[in-house]
PDB file of C-alpha atoms in Angstrom:
ATOM      1  CA  UNK A 138      32.536  15.900   2.177  1.00  0.00           C
ATOM      2  CA  UNK A 139      29.654  17.515   2.684  1.00  0.00           C
ATOM      3  CA  UNK A 140      26.631  17.936   0.158  1.00  0.00           C
ATOM      4  CA  UNK A 141      26.497  21.381  -0.780  1.00  0.00           C
ATOM      5  CA  UNK A 142      23.108  21.364  -2.899  1.00  0.00           C
ATOM      6  CA  UNK A 143      22.019  21.862  -6.459  1.00  0.00           C
ATOM      7  CA  UNK A 144      24.147  24.122  -8.581  1.00  0.00           C
ATOM      8  CA  UNK A 145      22.851  27.537  -9.456  1.00  0.00           C
ATOM      9  CA  UNK A 146      23.621  27.028 -13.118  1.00  0.00           C
ATOM     10  CA  UNK A 147      22.199  24.882 -15.817  1.00  0.00           C
ATOM     11  CA  UNK A 148      24.541  23.029 -18.073  1.00  0.00           C
ATOM     12  CA  UNK A 149      24.486  25.603 -20.483  1.00  0.00           C
ATOM     13  CA  UNK A 150      25.285  28.107 -18.113  1.00  0.00           C
ATOM     14  CA  UNK A 151      21.937  29.828 -17.097  1.00  0.00           C
ATOM     15  CA  UNK A 152      20.800  30.980 -13.715  1.00  0.00           C
ATOM     16  CA  UNK A 153      18.541  28.413 -11.553  1.00  0.00           C
ATOM     17  CA  UNK A 154      15.975  30.171  -9.619  1.00  0.00           C
ATOM     18  CA  UNK A 155      14.703  29.129  -5.956  1.00  0.00           C
ATOM     19  CA  UNK A 156      11.321  27.494  -5.909  1.00  0.00           C
ATOM     20  CA  UNK A 157       9.713  29.931  -3.433  1.00  0.00           C
ATOM     21  CA  UNK A 158       6.155  28.679  -3.299  1.00  0.00           C
ATOM     22  CA  UNK A 159       4.821  26.650  -0.544  1.00  0.00           C
ATOM     23  CA  UNK A 160       2.720  23.637  -1.044  1.00  0.00           C
ATOM     24  CA  UNK A 161      -1.151  24.138  -1.976  1.00  0.00           C
ATOM     25  CA  UNK A 162      -4.024  21.997   0.065  1.00  0.00           C
ATOM     26  CA  UNK A 163      -4.416  19.998  -3.139  1.00  0.00           C
ATOM     27  CA  UNK A 164      -0.804  19.133  -3.524  1.00  0.00           C
ATOM     28  CA  UNK A 165      -0.406  17.786  -0.197  1.00  0.00           C
ATOM     29  CA  UNK A 166      -0.432  14.066   0.088  1.00  0.00           C
ATOM     30  CA  UNK A 167      -0.692  11.495   2.894  1.00  0.00           C
ATOM     31  CA  UNK A 168       1.719   8.618   4.177  1.00  0.00           C
ATOM     32  CA  UNK A 169       0.771   5.199   2.825  1.00  0.00           C
ATOM     33  CA  UNK A 170      -1.819   3.608   5.166  1.00  0.00           C
ATOM     34  CA  UNK A 171       0.590   0.157   5.342  1.00  0.00           C
ATOM     35  CA  UNK A 172      -2.386  -2.180   6.417  1.00  0.00           C
ATOM     36  CA  UNK A 173      -0.901  -4.656   8.804  1.00  0.00           C
ATOM     37  CA  UNK A 174      -2.303  -8.361   9.504  1.00  0.00           C
ATOM     38  CA  UNK A 175      -3.711  -8.235  12.896  1.00  0.00           C
ATOM     39  CA  UNK A 176      -6.848  -7.601  14.572  1.00  0.00           C
ATOM     40  CA  UNK A 177      -9.398  -5.244  12.342  1.00  0.00           C
ATOM     41  CA  UNK A 178      -8.831  -1.749  12.644  1.00  0.00           C
ATOM     42  CA  UNK A 179     -10.196   1.250  10.508  1.00  0.00           C
ATOM     43  CA  UNK A 180     -10.034   5.024  10.185  1.00  0.00           C
ATOM     44  CA  UNK A 181     -12.279   7.307   8.084  1.00  0.00           C
ATOM     45  CA  UNK A 182     -10.518   9.985   6.296  1.00  0.00           C
ATOM     46  CA  UNK A 183     -11.785  12.841   4.168  1.00  0.00           C
ATOM     47  CA  UNK A 184     -11.721  12.912   0.553  1.00  0.00           C
ATOM     48  CA  UNK A 185     -11.803  15.373  -2.309  1.00  0.00           C
ATOM     49  CA  UNK A 186     -15.379  16.395  -3.440  1.00  0.00           C
ATOM     50  CA  UNK A 187     -17.337  15.466  -0.088  1.00  0.00           C
ATOM     51  CA  UNK A 188     -16.200  11.979  -0.181  1.00  0.00           C
ATOM     52  CA  UNK A 189     -14.726   9.742   2.367  1.00  0.00           C
ATOM     53  CA  UNK A 190     -12.426   6.934   2.453  1.00  0.00           C
ATOM     54  CA  UNK A 191     -12.456   4.084   4.870  1.00  0.00           C
ATOM     55  CA  UNK A 192      -8.313   2.967   5.594  1.00  0.00           C
ATOM     56  CA  UNK A 193      -7.878  -0.370   6.866  1.00  0.00           C
ATOM     57  CA  UNK A 194      -5.152   0.073   9.245  1.00  0.00           C
ATOM     58  CA  UNK A 195      -5.092  -3.667  10.227  1.00  0.00           C
ATOM     59  CA  UNK A 196      -7.115  -6.728   9.202  1.00  0.00           C
ATOM     60  CA  UNK A 197      -7.447 -10.377   9.524  1.00  0.00           C
ATOM     61  CA  UNK A 198     -10.027 -11.184   7.062  1.00  0.00           C
ATOM     62  CA  UNK A 199     -10.126 -11.527   3.299  1.00  0.00           C
ATOM     63  CA  UNK A 200     -12.923 -12.142   0.554  1.00  0.00           C
ATOM     64  CA  UNK A 201     -11.817 -14.708  -1.672  1.00  0.00           C
ATOM     65  CA  UNK A 202     -12.893 -15.660  -4.787  1.00  0.00           C
ATOM     66  CA  UNK A 203     -12.758 -19.169  -6.050  1.00  0.00           C
ATOM     67  CA  UNK A 204     -13.985 -20.574  -9.383  1.00  0.00           C
ATOM     68  CA  UNK A 205     -16.636 -17.750  -9.310  1.00  0.00           C
ATOM     69  CA  UNK A 206     -17.624 -18.169  -5.725  1.00  0.00           C
ATOM     70  CA  UNK A 207     -16.564 -15.585  -2.872  1.00  0.00           C
ATOM     71  CA  UNK A 208     -16.030 -16.692   0.538  1.00  0.00           C
ATOM     72  CA  UNK A 209     -14.895 -14.624   3.494  1.00  0.00           C
ATOM     73  CA  UNK A 210     -12.111 -16.541   5.244  1.00  0.00           C
ATOM     74  CA  UNK A 211      -9.370 -15.758   7.835  1.00  0.00           C
ATOM     75  CA  UNK A 212      -6.045 -14.826   6.754  1.00  0.00           C
ATOM     76  CA  UNK A 213      -3.316 -16.938   8.002  1.00  0.00           C
ATOM     77  CA  UNK A 214       0.009 -15.267   6.800  1.00  0.00           C
ATOM     78  CA  UNK A 215       1.443 -12.617   4.492  1.00  0.00           C
ATOM     79  CA  UNK A 216       3.688 -14.936   2.097  1.00  0.00           C
ATOM     80  CA  UNK A 217       4.937 -12.330  -0.455  1.00  0.00           C
ATOM     81  CA  UNK A 218       4.437  -8.759  -1.579  1.00  0.00           C
ATOM     82  CA  UNK A 219       6.203  -7.488  -4.787  1.00  0.00           C
ATOM     83  CA  UNK A 220       5.582  -3.714  -3.657  1.00  0.00           C
ATOM     84  CA  UNK A 221       8.279  -4.316  -1.349  1.00  0.00           C
ATOM     85  CA  UNK A 222      10.260  -7.273   0.092  1.00  0.00           C
ATOM     86  CA  UNK A 223      10.356  -5.989   3.625  1.00  0.00           C
ATOM     87  CA  UNK A 224       6.379  -5.580   3.566  1.00  0.00           C
ATOM     88  CA  UNK A 225       6.132  -9.016   3.587  1.00  0.00           C
ATOM     89  CA  UNK A 226       8.474  -9.659   6.745  1.00  0.00           C
ATOM     90  CA  UNK A 227       6.461  -7.086   8.535  1.00  0.00           C
ATOM     91  CA  UNK A 228       3.073  -8.656   7.458  1.00  0.00           C
ATOM     92  CA  UNK A 229       1.571  -5.318   5.316  1.00  0.00           C
ATOM     93  CA  UNK A 230      -0.932  -6.060   2.964  1.00  0.00           C
ATOM     94  CA  UNK A 231      -1.160  -4.504  -0.024  1.00  0.00           C
ATOM     95  CA  UNK A 232      -2.481  -4.625  -3.774  1.00  0.00           C
ATOM     96  CA  UNK A 233      -0.568  -7.613  -5.257  1.00  0.00           C
ATOM     97  CA  UNK A 234       0.529  -9.186  -2.095  1.00  0.00           C
ATOM     98  CA  UNK A 235       0.217 -12.891  -2.216  1.00  0.00           C
ATOM     99  CA  UNK A 236      -1.677 -14.265   1.385  1.00  0.00           C
ATOM    100  CA  UNK A 237      -1.997 -17.580   2.705  1.00  0.00           C
ATOM    101  CA  UNK A 238      -5.677 -18.391   3.681  1.00  0.00           C
ATOM    102  CA  UNK A 239      -7.809 -21.486   4.579  1.00  0.00           C
ATOM    103  CA  UNK A 240      -8.613 -22.040   0.755  1.00  0.00           C
ATOM    104  CA  UNK A 241      -4.931 -21.761  -0.234  1.00  0.00           C
ATOM    105  CA  UNK A 242      -2.514 -18.943  -1.723  1.00  0.00           C
ATOM    106  CA  UNK A 243      -4.261 -15.787  -2.789  1.00  0.00           C
ATOM    107  CA  UNK A 244      -3.436 -12.561  -4.587  1.00  0.00           C
ATOM    108  CA  UNK A 245      -4.964  -9.312  -3.146  1.00  0.00           C
ATOM    109  CA  UNK A 246      -6.741  -7.357  -5.839  1.00  0.00           C
ATOM    110  CA  UNK A 247      -7.992  -4.482  -3.953  1.00  0.00           C
ATOM    111  CA  UNK A 248      -6.337  -1.815  -2.168  1.00  0.00           C
ATOM    112  CA  UNK A 249      -7.055  -2.128   1.463  1.00  0.00           C
ATOM    113  CA  UNK A 250      -5.594   1.320   2.564  1.00  0.00           C
ATOM    114  CA  UNK A 251      -8.493   2.787   0.014  1.00  0.00           C
ATOM    115  CA  UNK A 252     -11.249   0.715   0.269  1.00  0.00           C
ATOM    116  CA  UNK A 253     -10.973  -0.572   3.478  1.00  0.00           C
ATOM    117  CA  UNK A 254     -11.343  -4.445   2.774  1.00  0.00           C
ATOM    118  CA  UNK A 255      -9.292  -7.214   1.249  1.00  0.00           C
ATOM    119  CA  UNK A 256     -10.429  -8.755  -1.847  1.00  0.00           C
ATOM    120  CA  UNK A 257      -8.260 -11.865  -3.377  1.00  0.00           C
ATOM    121  CA  UNK A 258      -8.409 -14.452  -5.833  1.00  0.00           C
ATOM    122  CA  UNK A 259      -6.800 -17.823  -5.638  1.00  0.00           C
ATOM    123  CA  UNK A 260      -3.456 -18.474  -7.458  1.00  0.00           C
ATOM    124  CA  UNK A 261      -1.066 -21.123  -7.684  1.00  0.00           C
ATOM    125  CA  UNK A 262       2.068 -20.078  -5.698  1.00  0.00           C
ATOM    126  CA  UNK A 263       5.172 -22.013  -4.921  1.00  0.00           C
ATOM    127  CA  UNK A 264       6.728 -20.139  -1.989  1.00  0.00           C
ATOM    128  CA  UNK A 265      10.617 -20.059  -2.362  1.00  0.00           C
ATOM    129  CA  UNK A 266      12.500 -21.922   0.138  1.00  0.00           C
TER     130      UNK A 266
END
């Protein structure tokens, strides 16, 4: 059966009018960046209020903090991503993702699609087999 759209009447019998205005500039959104684990690649986009954002389209390094010391290390793998289970399979890095580095497992605390860098903190993580 074909979907015939929303009913033109409310639950109480009142008429539902169509939404006729188009989206305004401030209502438009952008598609998610979905930062990949690959050779570094960046894009600069315009923000509101004469600001710019640097989006990390792909990166292979992270600033990992361990016991108060921060080191710049290579990312070896994306192990888990609670935002979307499919992201871990596709090696997409978002905030909260678990990455494997030279120092062990780390959880991403920054938003690479917004700030252009991956900041992470070491965690105790047991990968599921």
